[in-house]
Amino acid sequence: MHPDISSLVDTRNGTLDPRIFVDEEIYKLELKNVFARSWLFLAHDSQLAKPGEYITTFMGEDPVIVARQKDGSVAAFMNQCRHRGMRLCRADLGKTKNFSCTYHGWTYDLGGRLVNVPSEDDAYRNGIDKAEWGAIKVTQLATYKGFIFGNWDPTAPPLTEYLGDFTWYFDAFVDRCEGGLEVIGGSHKWVFPANWKFAAEQFCSDMYHVPISHASAALALAPDDMEADAEIFPLDGTLGRQFTSPWGHGTGFFTESGDVLGLIVGREPGEWFQGGNPEVVDRLGTHRALNMRGMHATIFPNFSFLPGINTMRVWHPKGPNEMEVWAWTVVDSSAPPEVRERLRIGNLRTFSAGGMLEQDDGENWSEIQQVLRGHVARQTPLNAQMGLGLDWDDDPNFPGRVNRVYCETAARGFYGRWAQMLSGASWDELAVTPPLESVRQS
Ligand code: FES
Ligand SMILES: [Fe+2]
């Protein structure tokens, strides 16, 4: 039996039960009630630009194929043959006319329809109704500004409603120029021995670790003429904001800072992001164009990004004790070649499997997972109280519920939403019950 769900996350007091990171029963429930009901990022349009191009990915632990159709639309379906359940496609990506199962040869078209069964007349003498045995389609599919999301739950609200009040912040990343973002290069994938929520929560809510965990990387990365000091990572939490959405999404950023992007990914991409792209102020206004620096963000549950550094990743769950990280570098489609190249190299150096800052983060997550092997450690509540009860909703520059940048408002929002979904609450109940409602103090 899993522990009482209602006691796992206490947003009123800001505490977390560590079993949410290690318990097998909770993990199974998480796949069912969180991953099979949430809008999950599948692919970016630029990854399957032409008809026949496809990628394979996961929704929770369910493998799916996302393919560009002949008419330009996108289809997504289970990467599972209906005969004996073999993985239909074992490539990461490619271009094809159809998907042929390597076990007995059942063949599906780009939309997942079963179109050929070997020896159909001879072997299936009574006939087989191929129309009934197509691959299982992802129930809901939607695209927002080039980002393709899927959802297994027919009762889930539309994607635009799910993105909700986070949309204004998401646009600061994805709508900076005509044509939006595009993915450059391939993907980086690595398996990591920690629960996926440590990573998703950190990108949602944790600027607090940056000056400490990344101090040595910052010193090593700083160009000779730049001092990696408190001006770059301000220690004054009033010089930034953290935002939480009732849908579980969150972000944080400095409003004033030194050249934090220049330090991490290099001066050219840093300057391009903060004022160098002439369209941005017109499209987004001053605050979003210039005063959201060193931003981190997570779209609930497991899609995260760092605007400016321009890494984007999905934390695929692989059991309670393991995740598989899939990371991409994205860039404004109007960015010049030197900015693209500097971003590509900057991300390799900082946020990739061998990246300096990635390793700082990963060490923390995997060490926690090791500590939680202990019987007593698993029963010791964790503290998520930073800024508790001190949020505000009327910031003149930043909409929605916000707090100072060093805060755990978005972590409480993330885990509060996770616990609500885990409990199996219907979408009707979820839509009207923001997870932080009981925490708000005026
Ligand atoms: S499992 Fe795919 S054809 Fe048999
Ligand atoms: Fe970090």
Coordinates of N, CA, C and O in Angstrom, one line a residue, residues 2 12 23-25 55 100 112 164 171 174 176 189 221 227 231 281 289 308 314 319 371 377 381 388 393 408 435:
H2 N 0.5 2.2 -0.8 CA 1.3 3.5 -0.8 C 0.8 4.3 0.4 O -0.3 4.1 0.9
R12 N 0.7 23.9 2.9 CA 0.4 24.9 4.0 C 1.6 25.1 4.9 O 1.9 26.2 5.3
D23 N 9.4 5.7 -3.7 CA 8.4 4.7 -3.5 C 7.8 4.1 -4.8 O 7.4 4.9 -5.6
E24 N 7.9 2.8 -4.9 CA 7.5 2.1 -6.2 C 6.0 2.3 -6.4 O 5.5 2.5 -7.6
E25 N 5.2 2.2 -5.4 CA 3.7 2.3 -5.5 C 3.3 3.8 -5.9 O 2.5 4.0 -6.8
I55 N 10.1 11.5 -35.1 CA 10.9 11.2 -34.0 C 10.2 10.2 -33.1 O 9.0 10.1 -33.1
S100 N 7.5 -0.6 -40.2 CA 7.3 -2.0 -40.4 C 7.9 -2.7 -39.2 O 9.1 -2.5 -38.8
G112 N -0.1 5.7 -38.4 CA -0.3 4.7 -37.5 C -1.3 3.6 -37.9 O -1.6 2.7 -37.2
G164 N -2.1 28.2 -19.5 CA -2.7 29.1 -18.6 C -1.9 30.4 -18.4 O -1.4 31.0 -19.4
D171 N 6.0 32.8 -23.7 CA 6.2 33.6 -24.8 C 7.6 34.3 -24.8 O 8.1 34.6 -25.8
V174 N 9.7 31.7 -26.5 CA 9.4 31.1 -27.7 C 8.8 32.0 -28.8 O 8.7 31.7 -29.9
R176 N 10.0 35.4 -29.5 CA 10.9 36.5 -29.5 C 11.0 37.1 -30.9 O 11.4 38.3 -31.1
K189 N 21.2 12.7 -24.9 CA 20.4 11.8 -24.1 C 21.3 11.1 -23.1 O 22.4 10.6 -23.5
L221 N 34.5 29.4 -15.8 CA 34.0 29.8 -17.1 C 34.3 31.3 -17.4 O 34.3 31.7 -18.6
E227 N 34.7 39.3 -13.8 CA 34.7 38.8 -12.5 C 33.4 38.0 -12.2 O 32.4 38.6 -12.3
E231 N 27.8 40.3 -8.4 CA 27.1 41.1 -9.4 C 26.5 40.3 -10.5 O 25.5 40.6 -11.1
V281 N 12.0 43.6 -28.3 CA 11.3 44.6 -27.4 C 9.9 45.0 -28.0 O 8.9 45.1 -27.3
A289 N 11.6 41.5 -22.6 CA 12.8 41.5 -23.5 C 14.1 41.6 -22.7 O 15.1 41.0 -23.1
G308 N 17.8 32.0 -22.9 CA 19.1 32.7 -23.0 C 20.3 31.7 -23.1 O 21.1 31.8 -24.0
V314 N 13.6 17.4 -21.6 CA 12.5 16.6 -21.0 C 13.2 15.6 -20.0 O 14.2 15.0 -20.3
G319 N 11.4 4.8 -13.7 CA 11.4 4.2 -12.3 C 11.6 5.3 -11.3 O 12.0 6.4 -11.7
V371 N 21.1 9.1 -0.5 CA 20.8 9.3 0.9 C 19.4 8.6 1.2 O 19.2 8.0 2.2
A377 N 16.2 8.1 6.7 CA 16.2 9.3 5.7 C 14.9 9.3 5.0 O 14.3 10.4 4.8
P381 N 11.1 14.4 7.0 CA 10.5 15.4 6.1 C 11.5 16.4 5.5 O 12.4 16.8 6.2
L388 N 7.3 31.2 2.3 CA 5.9 30.7 2.6 C 5.0 31.8 3.0 O 5.3 32.5 4.0
D393 N 0.2 39.0 -5.8 CA -0.5 38.8 -7.1 C -0.6 40.1 -7.9 O -1.2 40.1 -8.9
E408 N 10.6 29.4 -2.7 CA 10.1 28.0 -3.0 C 8.6 28.0 -3.3 O 8.0 27.0 -3.2
P435 N -3.5 24.7 -6.3 CA -2.8 24.0 -5.2 C -2.4 24.9 -4.0 O -2.1 24.5 -2.9

